[in-house]
Coordinates of C-alpha atoms in Angstrom, one line a residue:
Chain A
M1 CA 30.2 6.0 -14.4
K2 CA 34.0 6.3 -13.7
R3 CA 35.8 3.0 -12.9
R4 CA 37.1 2.8 -9.5
V5 CA 39.8 0.7 -7.7
K6 CA 38.8 -2.8 -6.5
R7 CA 38.9 -1.8 -2.9
G8 CA 36.4 1.0 -3.3
E9 CA 34.1 -1.3 -5.1
W10 CA 33.8 -3.7 -2.2
A11 CA 32.9 -0.7 0.1
G12 CA 29.5 -0.6 -1.8
A13 CA 28.8 -4.2 -1.0
L14 CA 29.6 -3.3 2.7
F15 CA 27.0 -0.7 2.7
L16 CA 24.3 -3.2 1.3
L17 CA 25.3 -6.0 3.7
P18 CA 23.1 -5.3 6.7
S19 CA 20.0 -5.0 4.3
L20 CA 20.9 -8.0 2.3
G21 CA 21.4 -10.1 5.4
G22 CA 17.8 -9.2 6.7
V23 CA 16.4 -10.0 3.2
L24 CA 18.2 -13.4 3.2
V25 CA 17.1 -14.4 6.6
F26 CA 13.6 -13.1 6.3
V27 CA 12.6 -13.7 2.8
L28 CA 14.9 -15.6 0.5
V29 CA 16.3 -18.5 2.5
P30 CA 12.7 -19.3 3.9
F31 CA 11.2 -18.9 0.4
V32 CA 13.5 -21.7 -0.7
D33 CA 12.0 -23.6 2.1
V34 CA 8.5 -22.8 0.9
I35 CA 9.4 -24.0 -2.6
R36 CA 10.5 -27.3 -1.0
R37 CA 7.3 -27.5 1.0
S38 CA 5.2 -26.9 -2.2
F39 CA 6.4 -30.3 -3.2
A40 CA 6.0 -32.2 0.1
N41 CA 3.1 -33.2 2.4
A42 CA 2.4 -30.6 5.0
I43 CA 2.4 -33.1 8.0
T44 CA 4.8 -36.0 7.0
E45 CA 7.0 -33.7 4.8
E46 CA 7.2 -36.5 2.3
W47 CA 7.8 -35.7 -1.3
V48 CA 4.5 -35.7 -3.2
G49 CA 5.7 -34.2 -6.5
L50 CA 3.1 -31.9 -8.1
K51 CA 0.2 -33.1 -6.0
N52 CA 0.0 -29.8 -4.1
Y53 CA -0.1 -27.9 -7.3
G54 CA -2.7 -30.1 -8.8
D55 CA -4.8 -29.7 -5.6
V56 CA -4.6 -26.0 -5.7
L57 CA -5.6 -25.7 -9.2
A58 CA -8.5 -28.1 -8.9
N59 CA -9.7 -26.2 -5.8
P60 CA -13.0 -24.5 -6.5
A61 CA -12.2 -21.8 -3.9
F62 CA -8.8 -21.0 -5.8
R63 CA -10.6 -20.8 -9.0
L64 CA -13.1 -18.4 -7.7
A65 CA -10.6 -16.3 -6.0
C66 CA -8.3 -16.2 -9.1
W67 CA -11.3 -15.3 -11.4
N68 CA -12.3 -12.6 -8.9
T69 CA -8.8 -11.2 -8.6
L70 CA -8.4 -11.2 -12.4
R71 CA -11.8 -9.6 -12.9
F72 CA -10.9 -7.1 -10.3
S73 CA -7.7 -6.1 -12.0
A74 CA -9.2 -6.2 -15.4
V75 CA -11.8 -3.7 -14.4
C76 CA -9.8 -1.5 -11.9
L77 CA -6.7 -1.0 -13.7
P78 CA -8.1 0.5 -17.0
A79 CA -10.5 2.5 -15.0
L80 CA -7.9 3.9 -12.7
L81 CA -5.2 4.6 -15.3
G82 CA -7.7 6.2 -17.6
I83 CA -9.4 8.5 -14.9
S84 CA -6.1 9.4 -13.3
L85 CA -4.6 10.3 -16.7
V86 CA -7.5 12.6 -17.5
I87 CA -7.1 14.3 -14.1
G88 CA -3.3 14.5 -14.5
V89 CA -3.7 16.1 -17.9
I90 CA -6.3 18.7 -16.5
L91 CA -4.1 19.5 -13.5
Q92 CA -1.1 20.0 -15.6
K93 CA -1.7 23.6 -16.1
K94 CA -0.5 24.7 -12.6
T95 CA -3.0 26.8 -10.6
K96 CA -3.7 27.2 -7.0
L97 CA -6.9 25.5 -7.2
G98 CA -5.3 22.6 -9.1
D99 CA -2.7 22.2 -6.4
G100 CA -5.4 21.9 -3.8
V101 CA -7.5 19.4 -5.9
K102 CA -4.2 17.2 -6.3
T103 CA -3.8 17.3 -2.4
A104 CA -7.4 16.3 -2.0
F105 CA -6.9 13.3 -4.4
L106 CA -3.8 12.1 -2.5
F107 CA -5.5 12.6 0.9
P108 CA -7.2 9.1 1.0
M109 CA -3.7 7.6 1.0
A110 CA -3.3 9.0 4.6
I111 CA -6.8 7.7 5.8
P112 CA -6.2 4.5 7.7
V113 CA -8.2 1.7 6.4
A114 CA -9.3 0.8 9.9
S115 CA -10.8 4.4 10.2
V116 CA -12.6 4.5 6.8
V117 CA -14.2 1.1 7.1
L118 CA -16.6 2.7 9.7
V119 CA -17.7 5.1 7.0
W120 CA -18.1 2.2 4.6
R121 CA -20.3 0.3 7.1
V122 CA -22.5 3.4 7.7
L123 CA -22.8 4.0 3.9
F124 CA -23.4 0.6 2.6
E125 CA -25.5 -1.1 5.3
K126 CA -28.9 -2.3 4.2
Q127 CA -30.5 0.5 6.1
G128 CA -27.4 2.7 5.6
L129 CA -27.0 6.2 4.2
L130 CA -26.7 5.3 0.6
N131 CA -29.9 3.3 0.5
G132 CA -31.5 6.1 2.4
L133 CA -30.5 8.4 -0.3
L134 CA -31.8 6.0 -3.0
N135 CA -35.1 5.6 -1.2
S136 CA -35.5 9.5 -0.9
W137 CA -35.1 9.6 -4.7
G138 CA -37.8 7.0 -5.0
L139 CA -35.4 4.4 -6.3
S140 CA -35.3 0.7 -5.0
T141 CA -32.5 0.0 -2.4
V142 CA -29.7 -2.3 -2.9
E143 CA -28.0 -4.9 -0.9
W144 CA -24.6 -3.4 -1.2
M145 CA -22.5 -5.9 0.6
D146 CA -24.6 -9.1 0.1
S147 CA -25.0 -9.2 -3.5
P148 CA -22.6 -8.9 -6.6
T149 CA -22.5 -5.1 -6.1
A150 CA -20.0 -5.9 -3.3
F151 CA -17.5 -6.3 -6.1
W152 CA -18.2 -2.8 -7.3
V153 CA -18.0 -1.3 -3.8
L154 CA -14.5 -2.9 -3.7
V155 CA -13.6 -1.3 -7.0
G156 CA -14.8 2.0 -5.9
S157 CA -12.8 1.9 -2.8
Y158 CA -9.7 0.9 -4.7
L159 CA -10.2 3.9 -7.1
W160 CA -10.9 6.3 -4.2
K161 CA -7.6 5.2 -2.6
N162 CA -5.3 5.1 -5.5
L163 CA -6.4 8.0 -7.7
G164 CA -4.0 10.5 -6.1
Y165 CA -0.9 8.1 -6.4
D166 CA -1.5 7.6 -10.1
V167 CA -2.2 11.3 -10.9
V168 CA 1.3 12.2 -9.3
L169 CA 2.8 9.5 -11.5
W170 CA 1.3 10.8 -14.7
M171 CA 2.0 14.4 -14.0
A172 CA 5.7 13.5 -13.5
G173 CA 5.6 11.6 -16.8
L174 CA 3.8 14.5 -18.5
S175 CA 6.2 17.2 -17.2
S176 CA 9.2 15.1 -18.6
I177 CA 7.9 15.8 -22.2
S178 CA 9.8 18.6 -23.5
N179 CA 8.1 21.8 -24.4
A180 CA 9.9 22.1 -27.7
I181 CA 8.1 19.1 -29.2
Y182 CA 4.7 20.7 -28.5
E183 CA 5.7 24.2 -29.8
A184 CA 7.0 22.5 -33.0
A185 CA 3.8 20.7 -33.4
R186 CA 1.8 23.8 -32.9
I187 CA 3.8 25.7 -35.6
D188 CA 3.0 22.9 -37.9
G189 CA -0.6 23.7 -37.1
A190 CA -1.5 20.5 -35.2
G191 CA -4.8 20.6 -33.1
E192 CA -4.7 20.0 -29.4
W193 CA -6.4 16.6 -29.8
T194 CA -3.9 15.5 -32.5
I195 CA -1.0 16.7 -30.3
F196 CA -2.4 14.7 -27.4
R197 CA -2.8 11.6 -29.4
R198 CA 0.3 11.7 -31.6
I199 CA 2.8 13.3 -28.9
T200 CA 1.6 13.1 -25.4
L201 CA 0.3 9.6 -25.5
P202 CA 3.4 8.0 -27.2
C203 CA 5.7 10.0 -25.0
L204 CA 3.7 8.5 -21.9
L205 CA 4.3 5.0 -22.9
P206 CA 7.1 4.3 -20.5
T207 CA 5.2 5.9 -17.7
L208 CA 2.3 3.7 -18.5
F209 CA 4.2 0.5 -17.7
T210 CA 5.2 2.1 -14.4
V211 CA 1.8 3.1 -13.5
S212 CA 0.2 -0.1 -14.3
V213 CA 2.6 -2.3 -12.4
L214 CA 2.5 -0.1 -9.3
S215 CA -1.4 0.0 -9.6
L216 CA -1.5 -3.8 -9.9
L217 CA 0.6 -4.1 -6.8
N218 CA -1.5 -1.5 -4.9
S219 CA -4.5 -3.6 -5.9
F220 CA -3.4 -6.4 -3.7
K221 CA -4.0 -4.1 -0.8
V222 CA -7.7 -3.7 -1.2
F223 CA -7.9 -6.8 0.8
R224 CA -7.6 -4.7 3.8
E225 CA -10.8 -2.8 3.0
A226 CA -12.5 -6.2 2.0
Y227 CA -11.5 -8.0 5.2
L228 CA -12.2 -5.2 7.6
V229 CA -15.8 -4.7 6.0
A230 CA -16.7 -8.1 5.3
G231 CA -14.5 -10.6 7.2
D232 CA -13.1 -14.1 6.4
Y233 CA -15.9 -15.1 4.0
P234 CA -17.3 -12.0 2.2
H235 CA -19.9 -12.2 -0.5
R236 CA -18.5 -14.5 -3.1
S237 CA -18.1 -11.8 -5.7
M238 CA -15.4 -10.3 -3.7
Y239 CA -13.7 -13.4 -2.5
L240 CA -10.0 -12.6 -3.6
L241 CA -6.9 -14.6 -3.6
Q242 CA -5.9 -12.8 -0.5
H243 CA -9.0 -14.1 1.4
L244 CA -7.9 -17.6 0.3
F245 CA -4.4 -17.3 1.5
N246 CA -5.6 -16.0 4.7
N247 CA -8.1 -18.9 5.2
W248 CA -5.3 -21.5 4.3
F249 CA -3.0 -19.8 6.8
R250 CA -5.5 -20.1 9.6
D251 CA -6.4 -23.7 8.7
L252 CA -2.6 -24.4 8.7
S253 CA -2.7 -25.8 5.2
F254 CA 0.9 -24.9 4.5
D255 CA 1.3 -27.3 1.6
R256 CA -1.3 -25.5 -0.4
M257 CA -0.3 -22.2 0.7
A258 CA 3.3 -23.0 -0.4
A259 CA 2.1 -24.1 -3.8
G260 CA -0.1 -21.0 -4.1
A261 CA 2.7 -18.6 -3.1
V262 CA 5.1 -20.2 -5.8
L263 CA 2.3 -19.9 -8.4
T264 CA 1.6 -16.2 -7.5
A265 CA 5.2 -15.3 -7.5
M266 CA 5.7 -16.9 -11.0
V267 CA 2.7 -14.9 -12.3
I268 CA 4.1 -11.7 -10.8
L269 CA 7.6 -12.5 -12.2
C270 CA 6.1 -12.7 -15.7
L271 CA 4.4 -9.5 -15.2
I272 CA 7.6 -7.8 -14.1
G273 CA 9.3 -9.4 -17.2
L274 CA 6.6 -7.7 -19.2
L275 CA 7.5 -4.3 -17.6
R276 CA 11.1 -4.9 -18.3
K277 CA 10.3 -5.2 -22.1
G278 CA 8.3 -2.1 -21.9
F279 CA 11.3 -0.2 -20.7
D280 CA 13.5 -1.6 -23.3
R281 CA 11.3 0.1 -25.9
E282 CA 12.1 3.4 -24.1
Chain B
M1 CA -11.8 22.1 -13.5
A2 CA -15.0 22.8 -11.4
L3 CA -16.2 19.3 -11.9
L4 CA -12.8 18.1 -10.7
A5 CA -13.1 20.2 -7.7
G6 CA -16.4 18.7 -6.9
L7 CA -14.9 15.2 -7.3
A8 CA -12.0 16.3 -4.9
V9 CA -14.7 17.2 -2.4
L10 CA -16.3 14.0 -2.7
V11 CA -13.1 12.2 -2.3
C12 CA -12.4 13.9 1.0
S13 CA -16.0 13.5 2.3
P14 CA -15.3 10.1 4.2
A15 CA -12.9 12.1 6.5
V16 CA -15.6 14.8 7.0
I17 CA -18.0 12.1 7.9
L18 CA -15.5 10.6 10.5
V19 CA -14.8 14.1 12.0
S20 CA -18.6 15.1 12.4
G21 CA -19.3 11.7 13.9
C22 CA -16.4 12.3 16.4
I23 CA -17.6 15.6 17.5
M24 CA -21.3 14.6 17.7
D25 CA -23.1 13.9 21.0
G26 CA -23.7 10.2 21.6
D27 CA -27.5 10.5 21.7
E28 CA -27.5 12.4 18.3
L29 CA -25.3 9.8 16.9
R30 CA -27.5 6.8 18.0
L31 CA -30.5 8.6 16.8
Y32 CA -29.1 8.9 13.2
L33 CA -27.7 5.4 13.1
S34 CA -30.5 3.5 14.9
P35 CA -31.9 2.1 11.6
V36 CA -28.5 0.4 11.1
L37 CA -28.2 -0.7 14.7
L38 CA -31.7 -2.2 15.4
E39 CA -33.1 -5.2 13.6
N40 CA -36.1 -5.0 11.3
R41 CA -36.2 -1.2 10.9
T42 CA -37.7 0.1 7.8
S43 CA -36.3 3.6 8.1
F44 CA -32.9 4.5 6.9
A45 CA -29.8 5.9 8.8
S46 CA -29.3 9.7 8.3
W47 CA -26.5 12.1 8.9
S48 CA -25.6 15.7 9.6
L49 CA -22.3 17.1 8.9
L50 CA -23.0 19.9 11.5
P51 CA -23.8 18.3 14.9
Q52 CA -26.5 20.1 16.8
T53 CA -24.6 20.0 20.0
P54 CA -21.0 19.4 19.3
S55 CA -19.1 18.0 22.0
L56 CA -16.0 16.0 22.6
R57 CA -17.6 13.5 25.0
S58 CA -17.0 10.4 22.8
V59 CA -13.3 11.2 22.8
V60 CA -13.3 11.7 26.5
E61 CA -15.3 8.5 26.9
L62 CA -13.0 6.5 24.7
L63 CA -9.7 7.9 26.5
L64 CA -11.1 7.3 30.0
D65 CA -13.1 4.1 29.7
S66 CA -10.9 2.0 27.4
P67 CA -7.5 1.4 28.6
E68 CA -7.0 -0.9 25.6
F69 CA -7.1 2.0 23.3
F70 CA -4.0 3.5 24.9
H71 CA -2.3 0.0 24.7
M72 CA -3.1 -0.5 21.0
F73 CA -2.0 3.1 20.3
W74 CA 1.3 2.5 21.9
N75 CA 1.6 -0.9 20.0
S76 CA 1.0 1.1 16.7
I77 CA 3.6 3.7 17.6
A78 CA 6.1 1.0 18.6
I79 CA 5.5 -0.9 15.3
T80 CA 5.7 2.1 13.1
G81 CA 8.7 3.6 15.1
G82 CA 10.5 0.3 14.8
I83 CA 9.9 -0.2 11.1
L84 CA 10.8 3.3 10.2
L85 CA 14.1 3.2 12.4
G86 CA 15.1 -0.1 10.7
Q87 CA 14.4 1.3 7.2
L88 CA 16.7 4.2 8.0
L89 CA 19.5 2.3 9.6
V90 CA 19.5 -0.6 7.0
G91 CA 17.9 0.8 4.0
A92 CA 19.7 4.2 3.6
P93 CA 23.2 2.6 3.6
A94 CA 21.8 -0.1 1.0
A95 CA 20.4 2.6 -1.2
W96 CA 23.8 4.5 -1.0
G97 CA 25.6 1.3 -1.9
F98 CA 23.5 0.7 -5.0
A99 CA 23.5 4.3 -6.2
R100 CA 27.3 5.1 -5.8
Y101 CA 29.3 1.9 -6.2
R102 CA 29.6 -0.9 -8.9
F103 CA 30.5 -4.0 -7.0
P104 CA 30.2 -7.6 -8.2
L105 CA 26.7 -8.8 -8.5
R106 CA 25.2 -5.3 -8.2
G107 CA 23.1 -5.8 -11.2
P108 CA 21.4 -9.2 -10.1
L109 CA 21.0 -7.9 -6.5
F110 CA 19.4 -4.7 -7.8
T111 CA 16.9 -6.8 -9.8
L112 CA 16.3 -9.0 -6.9
Y113 CA 15.4 -6.0 -4.7
L114 CA 13.1 -4.7 -7.4
I115 CA 11.4 -8.0 -7.6
L116 CA 10.9 -8.3 -3.8
M117 CA 9.7 -4.8 -3.8
L118 CA 6.9 -5.7 -6.3
M119 CA 5.8 -8.9 -4.4
P120 CA 2.5 -8.8 -2.7
F121 CA 2.4 -9.7 1.2
Q122 CA 0.7 -13.0 0.3
V123 CA 3.6 -14.4 -1.6
T124 CA 6.1 -13.9 1.3
M125 CA 3.6 -14.4 4.2
L126 CA 4.4 -18.1 4.6
S127 CA 8.1 -17.7 4.3
S128 CA 8.2 -14.8 6.8
Y129 CA 6.1 -16.8 9.2
L130 CA 8.5 -19.8 8.9
A131 CA 11.5 -17.7 9.5
L132 CA 9.8 -15.9 12.5
D133 CA 8.7 -19.2 13.9
R134 CA 12.2 -20.6 13.8
M135 CA 13.5 -17.5 15.7
R136 CA 10.6 -17.7 18.1
L137 CA 9.5 -14.3 17.2
N138 CA 6.0 -14.9 16.3
D139 CA 3.5 -13.3 18.8
T140 CA 6.0 -10.5 19.6
L141 CA 6.0 -7.0 18.1
W142 CA 9.4 -7.9 16.4
A143 CA 7.5 -10.2 14.1
V144 CA 5.8 -7.3 12.4
I145 CA 8.8 -4.8 12.9
L146 CA 11.7 -6.8 11.5
P147 CA 10.2 -7.9 8.1
G148 CA 8.9 -4.3 7.7
A149 CA 12.3 -2.9 8.5
F150 CA 14.0 -5.1 5.8
S151 CA 11.5 -4.0 3.1
T152 CA 13.2 -3.2 -0.1
F153 CA 10.6 -0.5 -1.1
P154 CA 12.4 2.4 0.8
V155 CA 15.8 1.3 -0.6
F156 CA 14.4 2.2 -4.1
I157 CA 13.0 5.6 -3.0
M158 CA 16.3 6.7 -1.4
Y159 CA 18.3 5.1 -4.4
R160 CA 16.8 7.6 -6.8
F161 CA 17.7 10.6 -4.8
F162 CA 21.3 9.4 -3.8
R163 CA 21.7 8.6 -7.5
A164 CA 21.0 12.3 -8.4
I165 CA 23.8 13.7 -6.5
P166 CA 26.5 14.9 -9.0
E167 CA 29.6 12.7 -9.1
A168 CA 31.9 15.8 -8.8
I169 CA 30.7 16.6 -5.5
I170 CA 31.6 13.2 -4.3
E171 CA 34.8 13.2 -6.0
S172 CA 35.9 16.4 -4.1
A173 CA 34.8 14.9 -0.9
R174 CA 36.8 11.9 -1.4
L175 CA 39.9 14.1 -1.0
D176 CA 39.0 15.3 2.5
A177 CA 37.2 12.1 3.7
R178 CA 39.0 9.5 5.6
N179 CA 36.8 6.6 4.5
A180 CA 33.8 5.8 2.5
F181 CA 31.4 5.8 5.5
Q182 CA 32.3 9.5 6.1
I183 CA 31.5 10.3 2.4
F184 CA 28.1 8.6 3.0
W185 CA 27.5 10.5 6.4
H186 CA 28.7 14.0 5.4
I187 CA 27.7 14.0 1.7
G188 CA 25.2 11.4 1.0
V189 CA 22.8 11.9 4.1
P190 CA 22.6 15.7 3.9
L191 CA 22.2 15.8 0.1
G192 CA 19.8 12.9 -0.1
S193 CA 17.7 14.1 2.9
A194 CA 14.8 14.8 0.7
G195 CA 14.8 11.1 -0.4
I196 CA 15.1 9.9 3.2
V197 CA 12.1 11.9 4.3
S198 CA 10.1 10.9 1.2
A199 CA 10.7 7.2 2.2
L200 CA 9.8 7.9 5.7
V201 CA 6.6 9.5 4.8
L202 CA 5.5 6.7 2.6
G203 CA 6.8 4.3 5.2
F204 CA 4.8 5.8 7.8
L205 CA 1.5 5.7 5.9
E206 CA 2.2 2.1 5.1
S207 CA 3.3 1.0 8.7
W208 CA 0.4 2.9 10.4
N209 CA -2.0 1.0 8.3
L210 CA -0.7 -2.7 8.7
I211 CA -3.6 -5.2 8.7
E212 CA -2.2 -8.4 7.2
Q213 CA 1.1 -8.8 9.0
P214 CA -0.2 -8.3 12.6
M215 CA -3.2 -10.5 11.6
A216 CA -0.9 -13.4 10.6
F217 CA 1.9 -13.0 13.1
L218 CA 0.3 -11.9 16.2
K219 CA -2.2 -14.3 17.8
N220 CA -2.0 -12.3 21.1
K221 CA -4.7 -9.5 20.7
T222 CA -2.9 -7.4 23.2
L223 CA -0.2 -6.8 20.8
W224 CA -2.5 -5.7 18.0
P225 CA -1.9 -2.1 16.5
L226 CA -4.8 0.2 16.2
S227 CA -5.2 -0.6 12.5
L228 CA -6.5 -4.1 13.4
Y229 CA -8.0 -3.4 16.7
L230 CA -10.1 -0.5 15.7
P231 CA -12.8 -2.3 13.5
N232 CA -13.7 -4.4 16.6
I233 CA -15.4 -1.5 18.2
G234 CA -18.7 -2.2 16.6
L235 CA -21.2 0.5 15.4
S236 CA -23.2 -0.3 18.6
D237 CA -20.5 1.7 20.4
A238 CA -20.7 4.3 17.7
G239 CA -19.4 7.4 19.8
P240 CA -16.0 5.5 20.8
A241 CA -15.9 4.0 17.2
F242 CA -15.9 7.3 15.6
A243 CA -13.6 8.9 18.2
G244 CA -11.0 6.0 17.8
A245 CA -11.2 6.3 14.0
V246 CA -10.4 10.0 14.2
L247 CA -7.6 9.6 16.7
T248 CA -6.1 6.9 14.6
L249 CA -6.5 9.2 11.4
A250 CA -4.9 12.2 13.3
P251 CA -1.3 11.1 13.2
A252 CA -1.4 10.1 9.6
F253 CA -3.2 13.4 8.8
L254 CA -0.3 15.4 10.4
V255 CA 2.3 13.4 8.6
F256 CA 0.4 13.9 5.4
L257 CA 0.1 17.7 5.8
S258 CA 3.6 18.2 6.7
G259 CA 5.1 15.9 4.3
R260 CA 3.0 16.3 1.3
D261 CA 5.6 17.5 -1.0
H262 CA 7.9 14.7 0.1
L263 CA 5.0 12.3 -0.3
E264 CA 4.7 13.3 -4.0
Q265 CA 8.5 13.1 -4.6
G266 CA 8.3 9.6 -2.9
I267 CA 5.7 8.5 -5.3
V268 CA 7.6 9.8 -8.3
A269 CA 10.6 7.9 -7.0
S270 CA 8.6 4.7 -6.7
A271 CA 8.4 4.7 -10.5
V272 CA 10.8 1.7 -11.0
K273 CA 13.4 2.8 -13.5
E274 CA 17.0 2.3 -13.6

């Protein structure tokens, strides 16, 4: 970009100022306070060193929540990324029907969680619609929300909500690959599968990092469904970090919460670092 | 493709169930759902997508008999409107500043905004609470509006669109404009309007759907938005519950329909790149 005079450069900072002020007041400055609290006793505010971190890491609820959150991401992300990529590739050939299908996949983004939990309840109750369907096929019924299947209900609801978002991201990545490369490969006699594997996939690598980070962040929002369907203490297979934070908050365990927030922030910073490295390869 | 179309129908089916439940007569609804509602039943709930006697009684019942529904609807409107207005007033200039100027610390600040955009609510929950507590804003709608208004997510969306405006246009505008703000107002805002609308559409869907924030910052239930209040209408009150679910869905559905292209552009712009 063209170099401008000093005065003009500061104008840019002025545009940013109101926003930065709010970010400082509502996020950054209090977060410094949170870091301080993570090393202090919640009531007396005395310095306790790493005690809060030790407490958090030794807490069985924290371990369970971490394990579930990890397991959730490990199952959901590959599934979501894979399925949405397949759909994105199919929808790439623009047709009228394809356009409608894409809209349909985006639609769950617009359905408020508060509305859809009603459907979830009717579907997944013990005497609910889904069990009715299973029963009519002569299969045994399932305790959807009171057994380890609760975890899979959550996985399904995450996939349902986020498929459209990821399909759109993949399609943007796909459309940025130039046609010339494909044509050159076809002239060389490459088959469709080879072209997909050797050209499409490598060209999608930068998109992959974007899609995975955004999907990971959206995965934190499944707490909404989980909470509204199953409350503060759901079946242990779907007790997530978000439940734990919520319960800490209600019990006013601000010391543990502070330590937990700092730990979570650090993990996410590492993930962003990973993403950055991915872009460097671009 | 046919398989995909089938899957697409399945994806939309929850909304169809909601709408059919909303226009179903209360007695018919209770009949279908009684196995879920009563204890120790061995039969199962059933459903019909085409109600035998379609009626809007549930909607009327909800609107007439529960003044709290109006109240919560208004809360939702106030929260969503406040957040979006804030994102416009504060976020758009910030995005313009990032996109068109190179001021000192621009790089580190941009990275900071990126990181904040990627942080889940749980990380900033306690810090926001402490800040709001100090300002005595907890238990007011501002507690939900202000942190949302300063979200860095819309800044990113708008940034991508402002960035795409050719430098030549801005150079020529510089000759006529008296100051930097005029360039932003007369060139940036009109040419970046697609980005602004995209950010607003995504922002609407998010703010209409807030659960964690009001739950943490609003102890007083009369301040709750629909998104948090609605699940409190249990299935035993199935008629109003379905009517409420559809009425909550309706504004989001309208925004989705009218802003679908902008929604897509916004999603593409959320792909973090510099």
